[in-house]
């Protein structure tokens, strides 16, 4: 089963994430993959909206970790610049905590990621169009994908 959609414009990407956020539970983990500008941070802003985060969610590239409070805590990370510091960051407190954990460029730290996770692949296919694919690993995320029903209103 493939979970793929085409998202036209920032608003639709955020709406997609917002709908997905409604289904999230404490401890959920999402790995965001895609090139620079693919929409990982944009997607996370939508998640924040869906979780009822009041602050502006913006890129944690330089801070590595940002924490927000909504219906659940949202831990937003960008590990692009982590390099060899990965062990000193105490990531497990976030990865196995009670919030929703979202990691941009997660594949760079593949060896420390939770085995069960939802991978979100974003690909630029046009100036305003992004292909999004959800890849569930583990029962929790297979169920989540089955439950998630986003009508992207693009006919797919
Ligand atoms: P990343 O975090 O993956 O580097 P960002 O979310 O920071 O990417 O940037 C995505 C860029 O692409 C933004 O400038 C945004 O306006 C633009 N964009 C255009 N169309 C879309 C879309 N459908 N979804 C997400 N971003 C889009
Ligand atoms: Mg980003």
Short mmCIF file of N, CA and C and ligand atoms in Angstrom, two decimals:
data_model
loop_
_atom_site.label_atom_id
_atom_site.label_comp_id
_atom_site.label_asym_id
_atom_site.label_seq_id
_atom_site.Cartn_x
_atom_site.Cartn_y
_atom_site.Cartn_z
N UNK A 1 0.86 -1.20 0.00
CA UNK A 1 0.00 0.00 0.00
C UNK A 1 0.89 1.25 0.00
N UNK A 2 0.69 2.11 -0.97
CA UNK A 2 1.48 3.35 -1.03
C UNK A 2 0.61 4.51 -0.57
N UNK A 3 1.21 5.36 0.21
CA UNK A 3 0.50 6.53 0.69
C UNK A 3 1.17 7.75 0.08
N UNK A 4 0.65 8.18 -1.07
CA UNK A 4 1.27 9.27 -1.81
C UNK A 4 0.24 10.30 -2.25
N UNK A 5 0.64 11.53 -2.18
CA UNK A 5 -0.24 12.62 -2.61
C UNK A 5 0.59 13.70 -3.31
N UNK A 6 -0.07 14.47 -4.14
CA UNK A 6 0.55 15.67 -4.68
C UNK A 6 -0.05 16.86 -3.97
N UNK A 7 0.81 17.73 -3.48
CA UNK A 7 0.35 18.88 -2.72
C UNK A 7 0.69 20.15 -3.50
N UNK A 8 -0.34 20.94 -3.77
CA UNK A 8 -0.14 22.16 -4.57
C UNK A 8 -0.15 23.39 -3.69
N UNK A 9 1.01 23.90 -3.42
CA UNK A 9 1.13 25.13 -2.63
C UNK A 9 1.33 24.88 -1.15
N UNK A 10 1.92 25.86 -0.51
CA UNK A 10 2.24 25.80 0.92
C UNK A 10 0.99 25.48 1.76
N UNK A 11 -0.10 26.14 1.40
CA UNK A 11 -1.32 25.98 2.19
C UNK A 11 -1.78 24.53 2.20
N UNK A 12 -1.70 23.87 1.05
CA UNK A 12 -2.16 22.49 0.99
C UNK A 12 -1.23 21.56 1.78
N UNK A 13 0.06 21.82 1.71
CA UNK A 13 1.02 21.03 2.49
C UNK A 13 0.73 21.18 3.98
N UNK A 14 0.43 22.41 4.38
CA UNK A 14 0.16 22.64 5.81
C UNK A 14 -1.17 22.04 6.23
N UNK A 15 -2.12 22.09 5.32
CA UNK A 15 -3.43 21.48 5.60
C UNK A 15 -3.29 19.97 5.75
N UNK A 16 -2.46 19.39 4.91
CA UNK A 16 -2.18 17.96 4.96
C UNK A 16 -1.61 17.61 6.34
N UNK A 17 -0.60 18.34 6.74
CA UNK A 17 0.06 18.09 8.03
C UNK A 17 -0.91 18.32 9.19
N UNK A 18 -1.72 19.34 9.04
CA UNK A 18 -2.70 19.67 10.08
C UNK A 18 -3.69 18.51 10.25
N UNK A 19 -4.12 17.93 9.15
CA UNK A 19 -5.05 16.79 9.24
C UNK A 19 -4.38 15.59 9.88
N UNK A 20 -3.13 15.38 9.54
CA UNK A 20 -2.39 14.27 10.12
C UNK A 20 -2.18 14.48 11.63
N UNK A 21 -1.95 15.71 12.01
CA UNK A 21 -1.70 16.03 13.42
C UNK A 21 -2.87 15.61 14.31
N UNK A 22 -4.06 15.64 13.76
CA UNK A 22 -5.24 15.28 14.54
C UNK A 22 -5.17 13.84 15.05
N UNK A 23 -4.39 13.01 14.35
CA UNK A 23 -4.32 11.59 14.69
C UNK A 23 -3.12 11.24 15.56
N UNK A 24 -2.28 12.23 15.83
CA UNK A 24 -1.03 11.94 16.54
C UNK A 24 -1.24 11.70 18.03
N UNK A 25 -0.37 10.87 18.58
CA UNK A 25 -0.43 10.48 19.99
C UNK A 25 0.91 10.75 20.67
N UNK A 26 0.89 10.80 22.00
CA UNK A 26 2.15 10.97 22.73
C UNK A 26 3.16 9.91 22.31
N UNK A 27 4.38 10.34 22.06
CA UNK A 27 5.44 9.39 21.72
C UNK A 27 5.60 9.14 20.23
N UNK A 28 4.74 9.73 19.42
CA UNK A 28 4.86 9.50 17.98
C UNK A 28 6.14 10.12 17.43
N UNK A 29 6.68 9.45 16.43
CA UNK A 29 7.96 9.88 15.86
C UNK A 29 7.86 9.97 14.34
N UNK A 30 8.26 11.12 13.81
CA UNK A 30 8.23 11.30 12.36
C UNK A 30 9.59 11.73 11.85
N UNK A 31 10.06 11.03 10.82
CA UNK A 31 11.33 11.36 10.17
C UNK A 31 11.01 12.06 8.86
N UNK A 32 11.48 13.31 8.71
CA UNK A 32 11.18 14.06 7.50
C UNK A 32 12.39 14.05 6.57
N UNK A 33 12.16 13.61 5.35
CA UNK A 33 13.24 13.53 4.37
C UNK A 33 12.88 14.33 3.13
N UNK A 34 13.90 14.92 2.54
CA UNK A 34 13.69 15.70 1.31
C UNK A 34 14.76 16.76 1.22
N UNK A 35 15.06 17.16 0.00
CA UNK A 35 16.13 18.15 -0.22
C UNK A 35 15.78 19.49 0.43
N UNK A 36 16.78 20.34 0.45
CA UNK A 36 16.57 21.72 0.92
C UNK A 36 15.43 22.34 0.11
N UNK A 37 14.47 22.92 0.81
CA UNK A 37 13.35 23.57 0.12
C UNK A 37 12.22 22.62 -0.27
N UNK A 38 12.34 21.36 0.11
CA UNK A 38 11.29 20.40 -0.25
C UNK A 38 10.01 20.65 0.55
N UNK A 39 10.16 21.26 1.74
CA UNK A 39 8.96 21.58 2.51
C UNK A 39 8.90 20.95 3.89
N UNK A 40 10.02 20.48 4.39
CA UNK A 40 10.03 19.81 5.70
C UNK A 40 9.59 20.76 6.81
N UNK A 41 10.14 21.96 6.80
CA UNK A 41 9.76 22.93 7.84
C UNK A 41 8.32 23.41 7.63
N UNK A 42 7.96 23.62 6.39
CA UNK A 42 6.59 24.03 6.06
C UNK A 42 5.58 22.99 6.58
N UNK A 43 5.90 21.74 6.36
CA UNK A 43 5.07 20.63 6.83
C UNK A 43 4.96 20.67 8.36
N UNK A 44 6.07 20.91 9.02
CA UNK A 44 6.07 20.93 10.48
C UNK A 44 5.24 22.09 11.02
N UNK A 45 5.24 23.21 10.29
CA UNK A 45 4.39 24.33 10.69
C UNK A 45 2.92 23.92 10.69
N UNK A 46 2.55 23.12 9.70
CA UNK A 46 1.18 22.60 9.63
C UNK A 46 0.87 21.67 10.79
N UNK A 47 1.86 20.85 11.14
CA UNK A 47 1.70 19.95 12.29
C UNK A 47 1.45 20.77 13.55
N UNK A 48 2.25 21.83 13.71
CA UNK A 48 2.10 22.71 14.87
C UNK A 48 0.70 23.30 14.93
N UNK A 49 0.25 23.74 13.80
CA UNK A 49 -1.11 24.30 13.71
C UNK A 49 -2.13 23.26 14.16
N UNK A 50 -1.96 22.04 13.65
CA UNK A 50 -2.89 20.96 13.98
C UNK A 50 -2.83 20.55 15.45
N UNK A 51 -1.69 20.75 16.05
CA UNK A 51 -1.54 20.39 17.47
C UNK A 51 -1.93 21.56 18.37
N UNK A 52 -2.29 22.67 17.76
CA UNK A 52 -2.71 23.83 18.55
C UNK A 52 -1.56 24.62 19.15
N UNK A 53 -0.40 24.54 18.51
CA UNK A 53 0.74 25.35 18.97
C UNK A 53 0.49 26.81 18.60
N UNK A 54 0.64 27.69 19.58
CA UNK A 54 0.34 29.10 19.34
C UNK A 54 1.55 29.86 18.79
N UNK A 55 2.74 29.44 19.17
CA UNK A 55 3.93 30.13 18.68
C UNK A 55 4.16 29.84 17.20
N UNK A 56 5.01 30.65 16.60
CA UNK A 56 5.43 30.41 15.22
C UNK A 56 6.46 29.28 15.22
N UNK A 57 6.22 28.30 14.40
CA UNK A 57 7.18 27.22 14.24
C UNK A 57 8.12 27.60 13.10
N UNK A 58 9.40 27.74 13.41
CA UNK A 58 10.34 28.00 12.32
C UNK A 58 11.56 27.09 12.40
N UNK A 59 12.41 27.21 11.41
CA UNK A 59 13.46 26.22 11.24
C UNK A 59 14.43 26.15 12.41
N UNK A 60 14.64 24.96 12.96
CA UNK A 60 15.60 24.80 14.06
C UNK A 60 17.00 24.46 13.56
N UNK A 61 17.35 24.84 12.34
CA UNK A 61 18.64 24.44 11.77
C UNK A 61 19.80 24.78 12.68
N UNK A 62 19.77 25.98 13.27
CA UNK A 62 20.92 26.42 14.07
C UNK A 62 20.80 26.01 15.54
N UNK A 63 19.58 25.84 16.00
CA UNK A 63 19.39 25.47 17.41
C UNK A 63 19.28 23.95 17.58
N UNK A 64 19.09 23.25 16.46
CA UNK A 64 18.92 21.81 16.40
C UNK A 64 17.59 21.33 16.97
N UNK A 65 17.24 21.81 18.17
CA UNK A 65 15.98 21.35 18.77
C UNK A 65 15.14 22.54 19.22
N UNK A 66 13.87 22.54 18.85
CA UNK A 66 12.93 23.52 19.40
C UNK A 66 11.73 22.77 19.95
N UNK A 67 11.23 23.30 21.05
CA UNK A 67 10.14 22.62 21.74
C UNK A 67 8.94 23.56 21.78
N UNK A 68 7.76 23.04 21.47
CA UNK A 68 6.54 23.85 21.48
C UNK A 68 5.49 23.13 22.30
N UNK A 69 4.55 23.90 22.80
CA UNK A 69 3.47 23.28 23.57
C UNK A 69 2.13 23.47 22.86
N UNK A 70 1.49 22.35 22.56
CA UNK A 70 0.15 22.37 21.99
C UNK A 70 -0.68 21.35 22.74
N UNK A 71 -1.62 20.73 22.05
CA UNK A 71 -2.38 19.62 22.65
C UNK A 71 -1.40 18.59 23.19
N UNK A 72 -0.30 18.41 22.48
CA UNK A 72 0.83 17.60 22.95
C UNK A 72 2.07 18.46 22.77
N UNK A 73 3.16 18.14 23.47
CA UNK A 73 4.41 18.85 23.17
C UNK A 73 4.86 18.48 21.75
N UNK A 74 5.44 19.45 21.06
CA UNK A 74 6.01 19.19 19.75
C UNK A 74 7.51 19.44 19.83
N UNK A 75 8.30 18.41 19.54
CA UNK A 75 9.75 18.55 19.51
C UNK A 75 10.18 18.57 18.04
N UNK A 76 10.68 19.70 17.62
CA UNK A 76 11.05 19.87 16.22
C UNK A 76 12.56 19.95 16.11
N UNK A 77 13.14 19.06 15.35
CA UNK A 77 14.60 19.02 15.23
C UNK A 77 15.03 19.07 13.77
N UNK A 78 16.19 19.63 13.57
CA UNK A 78 16.83 19.60 12.27
C UNK A 78 18.27 19.16 12.52
N UNK A 79 18.60 17.96 12.10
CA UNK A 79 19.90 17.40 12.45
C UNK A 79 20.92 17.56 11.32
N UNK A 80 20.62 18.46 10.39
CA UNK A 80 21.51 18.66 9.25
C UNK A 80 22.94 18.97 9.68
N UNK A 81 23.08 19.76 10.74
CA UNK A 81 24.41 20.17 11.18
C UNK A 81 24.91 19.44 12.43
N UNK A 82 24.28 18.36 12.78
CA UNK A 82 24.64 17.71 14.04
C UNK A 82 26.03 17.07 14.01
N UNK A 83 26.33 16.44 12.90
CA UNK A 83 27.64 15.79 12.77
C UNK A 83 27.89 14.79 13.88
N UNK A 84 29.07 14.88 14.50
CA UNK A 84 29.46 13.89 15.51
C UNK A 84 28.90 14.20 16.90
N UNK A 85 28.16 15.31 17.02
CA UNK A 85 27.62 15.70 18.33
C UNK A 85 26.40 14.88 18.73
N UNK A 86 25.99 14.00 17.86
CA UNK A 86 24.70 13.34 18.05
C UNK A 86 24.53 12.69 19.42
N UNK A 87 25.61 12.13 19.96
CA UNK A 87 25.50 11.45 21.25
C UNK A 87 25.37 12.40 22.42
N UNK A 88 25.83 13.63 22.26
CA UNK A 88 25.83 14.58 23.37
C UNK A 88 24.52 15.37 23.48
N UNK A 89 23.61 15.15 22.58
CA UNK A 89 22.40 15.98 22.56
C UNK A 89 21.28 15.46 23.45
N UNK A 90 21.42 14.25 23.92
CA UNK A 90 20.35 13.68 24.75
C UNK A 90 19.07 13.48 23.97
N UNK A 91 19.22 13.06 22.72
CA UNK A 91 18.06 12.95 21.83
C UNK A 91 17.02 11.95 22.34
N UNK A 92 17.46 10.93 23.04
CA UNK A 92 16.52 9.90 23.50
C UNK A 92 15.42 10.47 24.39
N UNK A 93 15.76 11.53 25.15
CA UNK A 93 14.74 12.15 25.99
C UNK A 93 13.57 12.66 25.13
N UNK A 94 13.90 13.09 23.94
CA UNK A 94 12.86 13.55 23.01
C UNK A 94 12.26 12.39 22.24
N UNK A 95 13.14 11.54 21.72
CA UNK A 95 12.68 10.43 20.87
C UNK A 95 11.72 9.50 21.61
N UNK A 96 11.99 9.31 22.88
CA UNK A 96 11.15 8.38 23.64
C UNK A 96 10.38 9.11 24.73
N UNK A 97 10.08 10.38 24.48
CA UNK A 97 9.32 11.20 25.42
C UNK A 97 7.82 11.15 25.15
N UNK A 98 7.09 12.07 25.75
CA UNK A 98 5.63 12.06 25.65
C UNK A 98 5.08 13.03 24.61
N UNK A 99 5.99 13.62 23.86
CA UNK A 99 5.52 14.55 22.83
C UNK A 99 5.51 13.90 21.47
N UNK A 100 5.29 14.74 20.46
CA UNK A 100 5.42 14.32 19.08
C UNK A 100 6.78 14.81 18.61
N UNK A 101 7.56 13.90 18.08
CA UNK A 101 8.92 14.21 17.68
C UNK A 101 9.02 14.25 16.16
N UNK A 102 9.53 15.36 15.64
CA UNK A 102 9.65 15.53 14.19
C UNK A 102 11.09 15.89 13.87
N UNK A 103 11.74 15.08 13.04
CA UNK A 103 13.16 15.28 12.78
C UNK A 103 13.42 15.49 11.29
N UNK A 104 13.91 16.70 10.94
CA UNK A 104 14.30 16.96 9.56
C UNK A 104 15.68 16.35 9.31
N UNK A 105 15.87 15.76 8.14
CA UNK A 105 17.13 15.11 7.76
C UNK A 105 17.44 13.91 8.67
N UNK A 106 16.42 13.22 9.12
CA UNK A 106 16.59 12.13 10.09
C UNK A 106 17.54 11.04 9.59
N UNK A 107 17.58 10.82 8.28
CA UNK A 107 18.42 9.72 7.77
C UNK A 107 19.90 9.94 8.08
N UNK A 108 20.28 11.18 8.37
CA UNK A 108 21.67 11.46 8.73
C UNK A 108 22.05 10.84 10.07
N UNK A 109 21.04 10.55 10.89
CA UNK A 109 21.32 9.92 12.18
C UNK A 109 20.56 8.60 12.31
N UNK A 110 20.41 7.97 11.17
CA UNK A 110 19.70 6.70 11.04
C UNK A 110 19.95 5.74 12.20
N UNK A 111 21.22 5.62 12.62
CA UNK A 111 21.58 4.60 13.61
C UNK A 111 20.99 4.86 15.00
N UNK A 112 20.53 6.08 15.27
CA UNK A 112 19.96 6.34 16.60
C UNK A 112 18.43 6.54 16.54
N UNK A 113 17.84 6.38 15.38
CA UNK A 113 16.39 6.61 15.27
C UNK A 113 15.60 5.44 15.87
N UNK A 114 14.42 5.72 16.41
CA UNK A 114 13.55 4.63 16.84
C UNK A 114 13.21 3.74 15.64
N UNK A 115 13.19 2.45 15.84
CA UNK A 115 12.91 1.52 14.74
C UNK A 115 11.50 1.74 14.20
N UNK A 116 10.55 1.96 15.09
CA UNK A 116 9.19 2.24 14.67
C UNK A 116 9.04 3.73 14.45
N UNK A 117 8.65 4.10 13.24
CA UNK A 117 8.52 5.53 12.95
C UNK A 117 7.72 5.72 11.67
N UNK A 118 7.29 6.96 11.48
CA UNK A 118 6.64 7.34 10.24
C UNK A 118 7.62 8.20 9.45
N UNK A 119 8.05 7.71 8.30
CA UNK A 119 8.91 8.52 7.45
C UNK A 119 8.03 9.30 6.49
N UNK A 120 8.32 10.59 6.38
CA UNK A 120 7.60 11.48 5.47
C UNK A 120 8.59 11.94 4.42
N UNK A 121 8.37 11.50 3.19
CA UNK A 121 9.27 11.88 2.09
C UNK A 121 8.64 13.01 1.30
N UNK A 122 9.40 14.08 1.13
CA UNK A 122 8.91 15.22 0.34
C UNK A 122 9.79 15.40 -0.88
N UNK A 123 9.16 15.59 -2.02
CA UNK A 123 9.95 15.78 -3.24
C UNK A 123 9.38 16.94 -4.04
N UNK A 124 10.26 17.81 -4.47
CA UNK A 124 9.85 18.95 -5.29
C UNK A 124 9.59 18.48 -6.71
N UNK A 125 8.38 18.73 -7.19
CA UNK A 125 8.07 18.33 -8.57
C UNK A 125 7.68 19.53 -9.43
N UNK A 126 7.60 20.69 -8.83
CA UNK A 126 7.28 21.92 -9.54
C UNK A 126 7.48 23.05 -8.57
N UNK A 127 7.41 24.27 -9.03
CA UNK A 127 7.68 25.39 -8.14
C UNK A 127 6.81 25.32 -6.87
N UNK A 128 5.53 25.02 -7.06
CA UNK A 128 4.61 24.99 -5.93
C UNK A 128 4.07 23.59 -5.63
N UNK A 129 4.59 22.61 -6.32
CA UNK A 129 4.06 21.26 -6.14
C UNK A 129 5.07 20.35 -5.46
N UNK A 130 4.57 19.61 -4.51
CA UNK A 130 5.40 18.66 -3.79
C UNK A 130 4.73 17.31 -3.79
N UNK A 131 5.53 16.27 -3.99
CA UNK A 131 5.03 14.91 -3.82
C UNK A 131 5.31 14.51 -2.39
N UNK A 132 4.32 13.99 -1.72
CA UNK A 132 4.54 13.54 -0.34
C UNK A 132 4.21 12.06 -0.25
N UNK A 133 5.07 11.35 0.44
CA UNK A 133 4.83 9.93 0.64
C UNK A 133 5.03 9.60 2.11
N UNK A 134 4.10 8.84 2.66
CA UNK A 134 4.22 8.38 4.04
C UNK A 134 4.67 6.93 4.02
N UNK A 135 5.73 6.65 4.76
CA UNK A 135 6.24 5.28 4.83
C UNK A 135 6.23 4.83 6.29
N UNK A 136 5.25 3.98 6.65
CA UNK A 136 5.15 3.56 8.05
C UNK A 136 6.05 2.37 8.37
N UNK A 137 6.68 2.42 9.51
CA UNK A 137 7.42 1.27 10.03
C UNK A 137 6.88 0.96 11.41
N UNK A 138 6.37 -0.23 11.58
CA UNK A 138 5.78 -0.63 12.86
C UNK A 138 4.26 -0.50 12.82
N UNK A 139 3.62 -1.30 13.67
CA UNK A 139 2.16 -1.41 13.68
C UNK A 139 1.47 -0.07 13.91
N UNK A 140 2.00 0.70 14.87
CA UNK A 140 1.39 1.99 15.19
C UNK A 140 1.23 2.87 13.94
N UNK A 141 2.28 2.89 13.13
CA UNK A 141 2.29 3.81 11.99
C UNK A 141 1.57 3.24 10.78
N UNK A 142 1.54 1.92 10.69
CA UNK A 142 0.72 1.30 9.65
C UNK A 142 -0.75 1.64 9.93
N UNK A 143 -1.14 1.53 11.19
CA UNK A 143 -2.51 1.88 11.56
C UNK A 143 -2.80 3.36 11.30
N UNK A 144 -1.85 4.19 11.65
CA UNK A 144 -2.00 5.63 11.45
C UNK A 144 -2.24 5.95 9.97
N UNK A 145 -1.45 5.34 9.11
CA UNK A 145 -1.59 5.57 7.67
C UNK A 145 -2.93 5.06 7.15
N UNK A 146 -3.35 3.94 7.67
CA UNK A 146 -4.64 3.39 7.27
C UNK A 146 -5.78 4.31 7.68
N UNK A 147 -5.62 4.89 8.86
CA UNK A 147 -6.66 5.75 9.43
C UNK A 147 -6.71 7.10 8.73
N UNK A 148 -5.53 7.54 8.26
CA UNK A 148 -5.41 8.87 7.69
C UNK A 148 -6.05 8.88 6.30
N UNK A 149 -6.94 9.81 6.10
CA UNK A 149 -7.64 9.87 4.84
C UNK A 149 -7.67 11.31 4.36
N UNK A 150 -6.63 11.68 3.68
CA UNK A 150 -6.56 13.06 3.22
C UNK A 150 -6.97 13.13 1.76
N UNK A 151 -8.05 13.83 1.52
CA UNK A 151 -8.46 14.07 0.14
C UNK A 151 -7.76 15.34 -0.31
N UNK A 152 -6.68 15.16 -1.03
CA UNK A 152 -5.86 16.31 -1.43
C UNK A 152 -6.55 17.21 -2.45
N UNK A 153 -7.73 16.85 -2.86
CA UNK A 153 -8.51 17.64 -3.81
C UNK A 153 -7.76 17.88 -5.12
N UNK A 154 -6.88 16.94 -5.42
CA UNK A 154 -6.17 17.04 -6.69
C UNK A 154 -6.49 15.82 -7.55
N UNK A 155 -7.45 15.06 -7.09
CA UNK A 155 -7.89 13.92 -7.89
C UNK A 155 -7.08 12.65 -7.69
N UNK A 156 -6.19 12.65 -6.70
CA UNK A 156 -5.45 11.39 -6.46
C UNK A 156 -5.68 10.89 -5.06
P1 LIG B 1 12.87 22.45 4.01
O1 LIG B 1 12.60 22.56 5.49
O2 LIG B 1 12.57 21.09 3.45
O3 LIG B 1 14.25 22.91 3.63
P2 LIG B 1 11.06 24.67 3.76
O4 LIG B 1 9.74 24.23 4.28
O5 LIG B 1 11.90 25.52 4.62
O6 LIG B 1 11.86 23.39 3.23
O7 LIG B 1 10.86 25.46 2.40
C1 LIG B 1 9.96 25.06 1.41
C2 LIG B 1 9.92 26.16 0.37
O8 LIG B 1 9.16 25.75 -0.75
C3 LIG B 1 9.27 27.43 0.90
O9 LIG B 1 9.91 28.54 0.33
C4 LIG B 1 7.85 27.31 0.39
O10 LIG B 1 7.24 28.57 0.20
C5 LIG B 1 8.07 26.61 -0.95
N1 LIG B 1 6.91 25.82 -1.39
C6 LIG B 1 6.27 25.97 -2.57
N2 LIG B 1 5.30 25.08 -2.72
C7 LIG B 1 5.29 24.32 -1.60
C8 LIG B 1 4.49 23.23 -1.17
N3 LIG B 1 3.49 22.70 -1.91
N4 LIG B 1 4.76 22.70 0.04
C9 LIG B 1 5.78 23.19 0.80
N5 LIG B 1 6.56 24.22 0.44
C10 LIG B 1 6.33 24.78 -0.75
MG1 LIG B 2 13.84 22.92 7.11
#
